XYZ file of C-alpha atoms in Angstrom:
593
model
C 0.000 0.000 0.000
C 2.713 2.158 0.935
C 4.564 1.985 -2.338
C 1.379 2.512 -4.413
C 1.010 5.755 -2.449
C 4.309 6.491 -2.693
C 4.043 6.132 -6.577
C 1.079 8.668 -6.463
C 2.474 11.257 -3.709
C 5.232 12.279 -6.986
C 4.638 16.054 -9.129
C 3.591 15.094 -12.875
C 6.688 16.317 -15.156
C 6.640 18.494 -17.729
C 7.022 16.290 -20.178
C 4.391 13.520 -18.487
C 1.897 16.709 -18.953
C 2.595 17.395 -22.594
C 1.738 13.491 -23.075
C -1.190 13.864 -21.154
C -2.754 17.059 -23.085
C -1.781 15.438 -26.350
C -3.259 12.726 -26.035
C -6.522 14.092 -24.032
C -6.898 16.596 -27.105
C -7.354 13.250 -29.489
C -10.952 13.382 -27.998
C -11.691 16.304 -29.029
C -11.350 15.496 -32.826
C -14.815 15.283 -33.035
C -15.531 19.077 -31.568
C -12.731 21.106 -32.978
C -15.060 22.804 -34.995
C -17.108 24.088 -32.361
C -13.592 24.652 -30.110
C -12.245 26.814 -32.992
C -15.542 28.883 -33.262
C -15.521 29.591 -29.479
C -12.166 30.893 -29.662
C -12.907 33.095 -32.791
C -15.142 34.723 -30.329
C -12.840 34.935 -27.638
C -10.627 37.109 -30.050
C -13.965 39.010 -31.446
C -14.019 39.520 -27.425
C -10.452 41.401 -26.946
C -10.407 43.499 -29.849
C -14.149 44.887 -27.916
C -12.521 45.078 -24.559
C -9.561 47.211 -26.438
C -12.748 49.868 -28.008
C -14.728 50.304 -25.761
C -12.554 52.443 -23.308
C -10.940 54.344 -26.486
C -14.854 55.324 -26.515
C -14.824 56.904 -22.806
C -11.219 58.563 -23.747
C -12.229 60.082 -26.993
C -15.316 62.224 -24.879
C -13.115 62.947 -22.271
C -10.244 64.048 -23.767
C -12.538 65.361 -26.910
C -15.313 67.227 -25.411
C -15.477 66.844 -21.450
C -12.006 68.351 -21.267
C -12.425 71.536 -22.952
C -16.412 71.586 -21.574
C -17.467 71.452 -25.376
C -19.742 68.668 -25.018
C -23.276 68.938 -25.558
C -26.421 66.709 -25.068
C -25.929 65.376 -28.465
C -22.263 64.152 -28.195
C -22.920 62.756 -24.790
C -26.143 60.884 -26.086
C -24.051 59.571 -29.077
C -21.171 58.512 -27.297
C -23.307 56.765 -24.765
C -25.340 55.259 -27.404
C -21.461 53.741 -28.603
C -20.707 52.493 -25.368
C -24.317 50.873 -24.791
C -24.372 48.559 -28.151
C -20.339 47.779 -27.643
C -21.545 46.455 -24.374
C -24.780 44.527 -25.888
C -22.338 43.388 -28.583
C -19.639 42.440 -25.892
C -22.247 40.755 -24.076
C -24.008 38.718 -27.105
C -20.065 37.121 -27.997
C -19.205 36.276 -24.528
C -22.915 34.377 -24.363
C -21.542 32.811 -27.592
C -18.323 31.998 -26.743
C -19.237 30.436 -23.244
C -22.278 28.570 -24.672
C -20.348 27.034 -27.854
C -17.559 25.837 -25.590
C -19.237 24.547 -22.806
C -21.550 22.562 -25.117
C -17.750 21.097 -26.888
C -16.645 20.719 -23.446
C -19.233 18.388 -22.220
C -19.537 16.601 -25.137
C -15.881 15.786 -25.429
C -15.943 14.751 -21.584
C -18.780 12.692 -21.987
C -17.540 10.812 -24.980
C -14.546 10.367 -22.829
C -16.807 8.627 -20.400
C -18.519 6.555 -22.873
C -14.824 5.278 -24.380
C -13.670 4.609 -20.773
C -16.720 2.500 -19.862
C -15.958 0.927 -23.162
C -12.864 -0.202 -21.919
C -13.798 -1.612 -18.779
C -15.657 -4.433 -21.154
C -12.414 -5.309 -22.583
C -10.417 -5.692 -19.560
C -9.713 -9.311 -18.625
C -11.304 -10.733 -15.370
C -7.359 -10.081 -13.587
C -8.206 -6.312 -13.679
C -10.876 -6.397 -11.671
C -9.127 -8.664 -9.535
C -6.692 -6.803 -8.694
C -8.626 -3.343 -8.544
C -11.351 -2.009 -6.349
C -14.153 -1.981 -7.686
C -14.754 2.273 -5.402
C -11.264 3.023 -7.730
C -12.997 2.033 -10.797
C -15.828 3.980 -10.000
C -14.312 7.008 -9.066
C -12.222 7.276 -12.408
C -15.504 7.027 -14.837
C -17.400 9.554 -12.513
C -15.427 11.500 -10.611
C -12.431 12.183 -12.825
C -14.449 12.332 -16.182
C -16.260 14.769 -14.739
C -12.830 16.674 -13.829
C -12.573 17.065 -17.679
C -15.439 19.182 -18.201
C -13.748 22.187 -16.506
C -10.285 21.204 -17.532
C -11.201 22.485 -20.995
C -11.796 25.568 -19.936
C -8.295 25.988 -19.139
C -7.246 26.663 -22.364
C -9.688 28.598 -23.836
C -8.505 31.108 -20.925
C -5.238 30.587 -21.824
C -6.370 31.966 -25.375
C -8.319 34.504 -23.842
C -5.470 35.789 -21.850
C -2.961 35.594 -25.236
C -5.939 37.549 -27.076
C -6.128 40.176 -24.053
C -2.816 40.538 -22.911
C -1.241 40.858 -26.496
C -4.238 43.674 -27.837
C -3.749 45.532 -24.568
C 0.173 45.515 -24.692
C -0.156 46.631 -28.066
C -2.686 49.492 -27.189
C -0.409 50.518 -24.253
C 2.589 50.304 -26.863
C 0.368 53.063 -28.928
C 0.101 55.390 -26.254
C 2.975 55.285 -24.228
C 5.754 52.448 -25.372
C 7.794 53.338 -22.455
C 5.266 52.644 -19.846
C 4.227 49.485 -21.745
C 7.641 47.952 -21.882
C 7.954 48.579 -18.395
C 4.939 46.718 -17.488
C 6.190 43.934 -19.553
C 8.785 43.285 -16.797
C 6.316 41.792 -14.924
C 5.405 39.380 -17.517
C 8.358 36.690 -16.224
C 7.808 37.567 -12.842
C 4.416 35.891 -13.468
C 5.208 33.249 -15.482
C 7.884 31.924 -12.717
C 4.811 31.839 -10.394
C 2.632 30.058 -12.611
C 5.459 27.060 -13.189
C 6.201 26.867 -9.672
C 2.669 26.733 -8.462
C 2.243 23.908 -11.218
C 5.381 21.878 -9.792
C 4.349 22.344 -6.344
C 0.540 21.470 -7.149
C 0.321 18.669 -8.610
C 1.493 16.501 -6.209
C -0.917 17.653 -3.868
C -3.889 17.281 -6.296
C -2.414 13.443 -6.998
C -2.653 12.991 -3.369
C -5.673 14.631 -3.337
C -7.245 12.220 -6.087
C -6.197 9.077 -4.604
C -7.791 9.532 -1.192
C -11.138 10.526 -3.008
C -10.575 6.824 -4.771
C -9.659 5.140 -0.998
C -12.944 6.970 0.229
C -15.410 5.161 -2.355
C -13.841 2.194 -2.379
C -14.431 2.225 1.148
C -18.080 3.377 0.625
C -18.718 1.317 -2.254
C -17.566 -1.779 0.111
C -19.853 -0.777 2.425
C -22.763 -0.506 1.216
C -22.192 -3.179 -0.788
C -21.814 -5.606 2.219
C -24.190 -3.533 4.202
C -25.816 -6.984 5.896
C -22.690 -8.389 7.226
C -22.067 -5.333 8.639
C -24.664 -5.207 10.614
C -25.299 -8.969 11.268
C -21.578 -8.819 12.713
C -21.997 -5.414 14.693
C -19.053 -3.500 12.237
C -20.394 0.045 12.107
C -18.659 1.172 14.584
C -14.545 0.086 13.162
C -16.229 1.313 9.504
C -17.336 4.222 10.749
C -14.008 4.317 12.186
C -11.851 3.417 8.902
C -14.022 5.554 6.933
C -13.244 8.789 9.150
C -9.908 8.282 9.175
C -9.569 8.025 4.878
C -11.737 10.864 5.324
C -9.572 13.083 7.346
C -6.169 12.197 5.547
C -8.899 13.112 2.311
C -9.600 16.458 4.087
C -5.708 17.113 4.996
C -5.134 16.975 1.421
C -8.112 19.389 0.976
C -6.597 21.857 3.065
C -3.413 21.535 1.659
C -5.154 22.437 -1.802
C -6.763 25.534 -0.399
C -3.529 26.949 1.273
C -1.427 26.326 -1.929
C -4.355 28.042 -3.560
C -4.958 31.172 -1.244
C -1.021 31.795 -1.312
C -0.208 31.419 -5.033
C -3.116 32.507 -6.960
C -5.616 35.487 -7.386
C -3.490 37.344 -4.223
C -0.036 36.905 -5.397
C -1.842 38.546 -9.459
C -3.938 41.504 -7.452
C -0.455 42.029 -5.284
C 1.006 42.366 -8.635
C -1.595 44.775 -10.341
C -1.630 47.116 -7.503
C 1.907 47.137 -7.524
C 1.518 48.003 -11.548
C -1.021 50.684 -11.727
C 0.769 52.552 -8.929
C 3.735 52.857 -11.001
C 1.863 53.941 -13.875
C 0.690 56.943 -12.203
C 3.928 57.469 -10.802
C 5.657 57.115 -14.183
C 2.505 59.244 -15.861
C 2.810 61.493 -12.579
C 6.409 62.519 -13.502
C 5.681 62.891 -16.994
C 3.078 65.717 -16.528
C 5.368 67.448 -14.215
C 7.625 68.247 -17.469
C 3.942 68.448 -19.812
C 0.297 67.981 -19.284
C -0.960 64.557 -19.345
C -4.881 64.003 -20.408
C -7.456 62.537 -18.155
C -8.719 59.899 -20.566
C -5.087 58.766 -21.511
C -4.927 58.319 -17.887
C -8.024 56.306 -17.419
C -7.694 54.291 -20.666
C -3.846 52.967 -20.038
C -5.128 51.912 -16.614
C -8.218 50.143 -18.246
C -5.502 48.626 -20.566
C -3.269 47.958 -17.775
C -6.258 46.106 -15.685
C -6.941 44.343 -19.148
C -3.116 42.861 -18.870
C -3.575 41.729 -15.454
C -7.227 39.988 -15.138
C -6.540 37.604 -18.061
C -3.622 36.298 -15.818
C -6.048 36.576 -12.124
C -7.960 33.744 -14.302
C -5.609 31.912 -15.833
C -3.724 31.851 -11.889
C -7.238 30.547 -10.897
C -7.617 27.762 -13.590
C -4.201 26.684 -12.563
C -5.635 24.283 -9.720
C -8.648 22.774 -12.707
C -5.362 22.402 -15.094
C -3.480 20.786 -12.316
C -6.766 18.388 -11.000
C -7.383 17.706 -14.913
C -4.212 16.677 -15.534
C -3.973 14.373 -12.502
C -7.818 13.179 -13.801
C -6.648 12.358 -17.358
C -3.569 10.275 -16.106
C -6.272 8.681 -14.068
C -8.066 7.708 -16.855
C -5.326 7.244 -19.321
C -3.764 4.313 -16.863
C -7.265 2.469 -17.574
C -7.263 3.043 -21.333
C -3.527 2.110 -21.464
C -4.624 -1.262 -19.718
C -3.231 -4.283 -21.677
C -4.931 -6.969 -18.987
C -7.241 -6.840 -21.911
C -9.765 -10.128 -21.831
C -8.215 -13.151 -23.695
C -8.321 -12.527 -27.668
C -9.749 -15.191 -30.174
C -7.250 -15.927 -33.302
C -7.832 -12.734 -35.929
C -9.228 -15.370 -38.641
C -11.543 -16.916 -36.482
C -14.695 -18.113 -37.911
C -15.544 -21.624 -37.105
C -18.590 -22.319 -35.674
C -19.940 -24.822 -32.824
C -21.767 -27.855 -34.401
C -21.550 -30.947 -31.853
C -20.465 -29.311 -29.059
C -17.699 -31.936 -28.221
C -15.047 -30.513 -25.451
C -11.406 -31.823 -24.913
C -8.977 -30.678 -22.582
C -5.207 -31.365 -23.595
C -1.991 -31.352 -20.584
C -3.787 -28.027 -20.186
C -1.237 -25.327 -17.306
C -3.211 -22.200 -15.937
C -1.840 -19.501 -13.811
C -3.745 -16.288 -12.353
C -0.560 -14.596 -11.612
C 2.137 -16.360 -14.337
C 4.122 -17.682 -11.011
C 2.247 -19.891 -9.276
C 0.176 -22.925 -11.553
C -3.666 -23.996 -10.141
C -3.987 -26.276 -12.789
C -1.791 -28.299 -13.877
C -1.825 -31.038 -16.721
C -5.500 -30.909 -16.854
C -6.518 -33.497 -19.497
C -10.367 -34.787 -20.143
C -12.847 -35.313 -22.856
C -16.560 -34.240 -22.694
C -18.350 -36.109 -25.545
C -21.358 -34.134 -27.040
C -24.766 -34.641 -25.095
C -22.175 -36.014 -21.781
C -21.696 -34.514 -18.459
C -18.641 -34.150 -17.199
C -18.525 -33.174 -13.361
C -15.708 -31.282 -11.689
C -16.147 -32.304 -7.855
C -13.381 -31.165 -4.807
C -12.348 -29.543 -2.206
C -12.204 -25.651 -2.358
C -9.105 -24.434 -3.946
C -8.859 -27.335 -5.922
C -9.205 -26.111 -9.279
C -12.741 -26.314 -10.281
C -13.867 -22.745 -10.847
C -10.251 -22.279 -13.023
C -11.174 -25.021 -15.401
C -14.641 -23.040 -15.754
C -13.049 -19.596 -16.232
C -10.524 -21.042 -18.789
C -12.852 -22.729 -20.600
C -15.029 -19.241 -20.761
C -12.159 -17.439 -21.680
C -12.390 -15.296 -18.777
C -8.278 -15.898 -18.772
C -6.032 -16.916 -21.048
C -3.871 -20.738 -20.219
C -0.439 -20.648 -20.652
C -0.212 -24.237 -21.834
C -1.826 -27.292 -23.360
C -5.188 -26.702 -25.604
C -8.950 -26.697 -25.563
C -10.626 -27.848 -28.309
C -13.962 -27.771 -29.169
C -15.356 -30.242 -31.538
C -11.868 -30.812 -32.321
C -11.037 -27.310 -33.258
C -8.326 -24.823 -30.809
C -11.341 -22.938 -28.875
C -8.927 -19.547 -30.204
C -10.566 -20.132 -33.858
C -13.959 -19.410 -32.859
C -15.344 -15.697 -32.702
C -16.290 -14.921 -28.815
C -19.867 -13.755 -30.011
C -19.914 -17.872 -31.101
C -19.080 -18.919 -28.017
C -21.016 -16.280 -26.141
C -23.759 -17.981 -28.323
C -23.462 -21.270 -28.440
C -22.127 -21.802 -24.489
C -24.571 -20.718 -21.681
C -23.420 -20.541 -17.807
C -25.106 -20.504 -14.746
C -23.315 -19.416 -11.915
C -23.606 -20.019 -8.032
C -24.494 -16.756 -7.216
C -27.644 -15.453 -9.498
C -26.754 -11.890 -10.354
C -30.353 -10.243 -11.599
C -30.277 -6.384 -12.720
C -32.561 -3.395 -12.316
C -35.782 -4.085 -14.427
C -38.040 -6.775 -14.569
C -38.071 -10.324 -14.869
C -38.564 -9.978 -18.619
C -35.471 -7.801 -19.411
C -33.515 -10.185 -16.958
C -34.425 -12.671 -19.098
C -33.922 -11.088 -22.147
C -31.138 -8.780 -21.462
C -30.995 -6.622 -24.238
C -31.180 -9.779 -27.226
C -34.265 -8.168 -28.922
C -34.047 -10.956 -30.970
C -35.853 -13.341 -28.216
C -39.323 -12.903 -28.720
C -42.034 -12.701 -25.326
C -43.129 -16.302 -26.252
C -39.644 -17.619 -26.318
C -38.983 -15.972 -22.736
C -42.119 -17.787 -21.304
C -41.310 -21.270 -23.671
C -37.644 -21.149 -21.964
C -39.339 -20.359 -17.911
C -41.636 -23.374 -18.495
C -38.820 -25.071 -19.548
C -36.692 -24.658 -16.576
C -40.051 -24.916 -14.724
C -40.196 -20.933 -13.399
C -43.121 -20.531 -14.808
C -44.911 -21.811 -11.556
C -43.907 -18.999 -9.772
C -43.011 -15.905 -12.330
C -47.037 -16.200 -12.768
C -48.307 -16.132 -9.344
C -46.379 -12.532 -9.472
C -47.783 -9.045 -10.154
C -47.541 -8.367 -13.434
C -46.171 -11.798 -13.907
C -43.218 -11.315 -16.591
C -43.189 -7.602 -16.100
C -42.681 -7.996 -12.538
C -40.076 -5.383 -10.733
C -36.582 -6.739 -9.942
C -34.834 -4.693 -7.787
C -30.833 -4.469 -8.064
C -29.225 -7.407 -7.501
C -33.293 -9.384 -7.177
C -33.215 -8.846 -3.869
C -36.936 -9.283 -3.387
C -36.715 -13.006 -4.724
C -35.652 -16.125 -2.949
C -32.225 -17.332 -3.691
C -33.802 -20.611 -6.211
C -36.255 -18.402 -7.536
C -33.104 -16.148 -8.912
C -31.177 -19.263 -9.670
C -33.968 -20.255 -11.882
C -34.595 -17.022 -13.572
C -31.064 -17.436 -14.647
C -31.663 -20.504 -15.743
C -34.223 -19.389 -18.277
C -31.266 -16.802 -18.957
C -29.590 -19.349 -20.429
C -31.866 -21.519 -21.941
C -33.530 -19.004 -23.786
C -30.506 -18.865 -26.509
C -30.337 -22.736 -26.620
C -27.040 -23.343 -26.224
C -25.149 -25.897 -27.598
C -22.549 -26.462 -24.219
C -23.937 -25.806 -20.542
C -21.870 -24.690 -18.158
C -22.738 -24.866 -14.476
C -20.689 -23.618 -11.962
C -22.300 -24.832 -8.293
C -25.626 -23.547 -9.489
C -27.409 -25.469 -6.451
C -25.087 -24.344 -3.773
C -27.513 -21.579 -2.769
C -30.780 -23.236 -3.048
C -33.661 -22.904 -0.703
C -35.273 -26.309 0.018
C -38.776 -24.850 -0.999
C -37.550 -24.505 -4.363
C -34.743 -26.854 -4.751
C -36.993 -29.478 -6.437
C -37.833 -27.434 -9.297
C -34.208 -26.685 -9.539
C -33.131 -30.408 -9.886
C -35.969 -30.928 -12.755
C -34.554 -27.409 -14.521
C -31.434 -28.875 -14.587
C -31.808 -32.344 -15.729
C -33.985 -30.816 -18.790
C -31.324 -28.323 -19.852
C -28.693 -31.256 -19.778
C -30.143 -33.293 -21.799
C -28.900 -33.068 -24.874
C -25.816 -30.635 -24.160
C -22.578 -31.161 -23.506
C -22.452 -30.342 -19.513
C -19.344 -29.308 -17.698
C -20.502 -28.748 -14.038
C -18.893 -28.308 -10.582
C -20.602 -29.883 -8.039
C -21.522 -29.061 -4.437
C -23.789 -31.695 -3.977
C -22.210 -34.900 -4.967
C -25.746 -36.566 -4.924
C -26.850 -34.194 -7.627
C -23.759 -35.200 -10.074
C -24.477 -39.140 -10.275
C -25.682 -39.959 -13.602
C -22.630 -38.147 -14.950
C -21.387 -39.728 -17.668
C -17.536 -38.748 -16.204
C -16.474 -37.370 -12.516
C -13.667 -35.693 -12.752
C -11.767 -35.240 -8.821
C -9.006 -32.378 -8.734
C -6.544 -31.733 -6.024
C -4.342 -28.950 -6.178
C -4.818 -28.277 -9.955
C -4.611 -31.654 -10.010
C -7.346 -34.722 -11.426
C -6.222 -37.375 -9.030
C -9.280 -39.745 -9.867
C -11.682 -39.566 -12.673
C -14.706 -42.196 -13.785
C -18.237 -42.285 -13.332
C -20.078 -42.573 -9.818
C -19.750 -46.064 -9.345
C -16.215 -46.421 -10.340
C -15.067 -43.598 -8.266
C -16.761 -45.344 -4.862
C -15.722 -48.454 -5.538
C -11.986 -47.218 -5.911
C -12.712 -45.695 -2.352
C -10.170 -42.688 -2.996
C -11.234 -39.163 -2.365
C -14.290 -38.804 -3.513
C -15.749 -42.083 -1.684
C -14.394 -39.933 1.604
C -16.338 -36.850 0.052
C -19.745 -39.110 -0.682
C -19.091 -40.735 3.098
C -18.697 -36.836 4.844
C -21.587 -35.508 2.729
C -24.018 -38.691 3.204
C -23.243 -38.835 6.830
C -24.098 -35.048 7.253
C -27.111 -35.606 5.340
């Protein structure tokens, strides 16, 4: 833990930042159009910020100062300065509408491409990441973006101003101007050591937001063993202290903030205008010096300044952006990418015949948990995978799934590598129930369904009969339209483990995989589950690990694994009248029974 802090506590280099704006500007491809207009405007903007005071100095210095001016002149001058300001106003609406609008849509599409990548990332990923860190980089640094854009239209806004009011002081007085240039570095050494110093604090700062909803996210998520166990009270704990070290880091932001930015730029432009009244004060000792040249190079002068107060200000969204697109860049650089099929694959499942060959698998590429796996599942067969936990069975599963990628041997299917087939075949063609029944927000319909508008209503209700959830689904409000909450809490454990079933069947697939799916049954429903489950075996091939070693003995093969290891194999009979392992398993389960 210490070293993955330690990793994040560093300042982002120069040169890491220029590799994070490039390649945070690809995104914007899309929107440059709209980008380029808003800055059009922003220049449209300066050039109107440089007029309108030359309006105010040309009746001051024209008519107010020899008391010439009549009703007229004021009227018409005032009439100037009202539409420059309407006009002003009308480009800055522009200007801020067009870019926020490119803004959000770049961020969001940002979003969209992230989430995209989640759903290519190999099962390791999420492994080996919290699921609260995952969470807070699609939501919480996305968002980030959507003012980090903003940073450099103000940098253009402040190049537009600060050039066309250096050049208007130039016109007046050069002397003055160049002198107020000097204070051009002095600023520009502020704004790179404020954005060395920074950063680290805002990479801090973004990691303990990511501790704090992990932490939250584990919460709630386990929200009933917290309180069956009495927790609350060393969460509540934990939680407070992420969120202190989160608020320390805060405060840290806000000092660095307050110190370096809008008062060290108003210190600056006090210190500026003063000496241009000194410097115009000493000039009109030696000749007279007009009122509106006065008032306009001081406009001018405040025109030079406030583009930097703002660009000072967006300093801390550059530096949080910055830390928010490495964020996200680390998960779109992610090569734990899910296992890839071969790039000419286009075989197709016919049989459904299975065949593990002297297959190795490692989660880590150190430490094998299978090892020389090697078994044949004939189509229409079951093949059982029965032992203790830690054995091996759930890795033959996720191998076979291509959840992970083996390092050696071979799975065919129907005598083909399983690489040559597209994964939307074997998506197809192999259907898996799992232990746990995951349902979504919806109904039971959708859950059903999910998303394959291809399955018709009458297929949804053929497949539920089949699996026999019908008997229930219909006794329901609304029957198939019936609410599921998230996760189906509202339904019995084999009343979810049956809607999955109908999941499953509903595609008619070709090879069944079943990974404990009666380890969580309730014994009201745990009949129906045994029928469901002989009628979706029959005829597909069946690889299934097995709880219950009752429910696995008209498999054709039982397969016994060991430490990666099949240390007896053979069908139900065979394997008790060996007396090995699995007669010790039968004897422990039958006598609990």
């Amino acid at each position: 833990m210490e070293k993955f802090e330690s990793a994040w506590s560093k300042s982002l280099s120069l040169k890491e930042q220029k590799v994070i704006v490039k390649r945070l500007f690809a995104y914007t491809k899309k929107f440059r159009k709209s980008f380029l207009i808003a800055i059009c405007f922003a220049f449209f903007l300066s050039v109107i910020n440089i007029f309108l005071p030359k309006v105010l100095q040309y009746l001051m210095d024209g008519y107010l100062d020899d008391k010439s001016a009549t009703t007229k002149i004021i009227l018409i001058f005032a009439g100037l300065y009202f539409l420059g300001t309407i006009l002003k106003s009308v480009v800055w609406f522009l200007q801020a509408f067009i870019y926020s609008v490119a803004s959000l849509e770049t961020y969001q599409h940002i979003r969209v491409k992230l989430f995209e990548k989640l759903h290519t990332l190999g099962m390791r990923y999420f492994d080996q990441t919290p699921a609260g860190s995952i969470v807070s980089r699609v939501s919480n640094d996305t968002e980030t973006l959507f003012d980090f854009w903003y940073v450099f239209l103000t940098v253009f806004t402040g190049i537009f101003a600060v050039g066309s009011s250096f050049f208007a002081m130039f016109a007046i007085d050069s002397k003055i101007a160049l002198i107020c240039l000097l204070f051009l570095p002095l600023l520009i050494l502020i704004i790179w050591y404020y954005q060395k110093f920074s950063s680290q604090i805002y990479r801090n700062m973004r990691e303990r937001l990511s501790q704090l909803n992990t932490k939250l996210n584990e919460t709630i998520s386990g929200m009933s063993i917290v309180q069956q166990f009495r927790q609350e009270k060393r969460l509540e704990k934990e939680f407070d202290q992420i969120n202190q070290e989160y608020l320390k880091t805060r405060f840290n932001m806000i000092k660095t903030n307050a110190l370096l930015l809008s008062p060290v730029i108003s210190l600056l432009y006090a210190l500026a205008v003063a000496l241009v009244l000194y410097l115009f004060g000493v000039e009109a000792l030696n000749s007279p010096v007009k009122v509106g040249m006065v008032y306009v190079f001081t406009t001018y002068v405040q025109a030079f300044f406030n583009p930097m107060s703002q660009m000072m200000d967006y300093l801390s969204v550059f530096t949080d952006g910055m830390v928010a697109g490495s964020r996200i860049l680390k998960i779109l650089d992610q090569n734990e990418i899910t296992p890839q099929q071969a790039k000419e694959a286009k075989e197709e499942i016919q049989a459904g015949k299975i065949e593990f060959k002297n297959l190795t698998f490692s989660y880590d590429g150190k430490q094998d948990v299978l090892k020389d796996i090697s078994f044949t599942a004939n189509p229409g067969e079951t093949v059982a995978l029965v032992g203790h936990t830690g054995s091996g069975k759930s890795s033959i599963i996720n191998v076979l799934m291509r959840f992970y990628e083996f390092s050696k041997g071979e799975i065919l299917i129907d005598g083909k590598d399983i690489r040559q087939y597209p994964m939307e075949e074997l998506r197809k063609k192999m259907g898996l129930v799992l232990q746990d029944a995951f349902m979504f927000y919806g109904d039971i319909s959708s859950n059903i369904r999910l998303l394959n508008e291809k399955i018709t209503d009458d297929e949804i209700r053929k497949a539920a009969q089949f699996v026999q959830a019908d008997t229930f689904i219909e006794e329901l409000p609304g029957q198939y339209h019936a609410k599921v909450i998230e996760g189906g809490a509202s339904y019995s454990s084999g009343q979810r483990q049956l809607i999955t079933f109908a999941r499953t069947i509903v595609t008619d697939p070709k090879i069944l995989v079943l990974d404990e799916a009666t380890a969580n049954i309730d014994t009201e429903t745990e009949a129906l589950i045994q029928e469901g489950l002989k009628r979706m075996r029959k005829g597909r091939t069946t690889i299934a690990i097995a709880h219950r070693l009752s429910t696995i003995r008209d498999a054709e093969l039982i397969l016994v694994l060991d430490k990666g290891r099949i240390v007896e194999r053979g069908t139900h009979e065979e394997l008790l009248a060996k007396q090995g392992l699995y007669y010790d398993m039968y004897l422990l389960q039958s006598s609990e029974d």
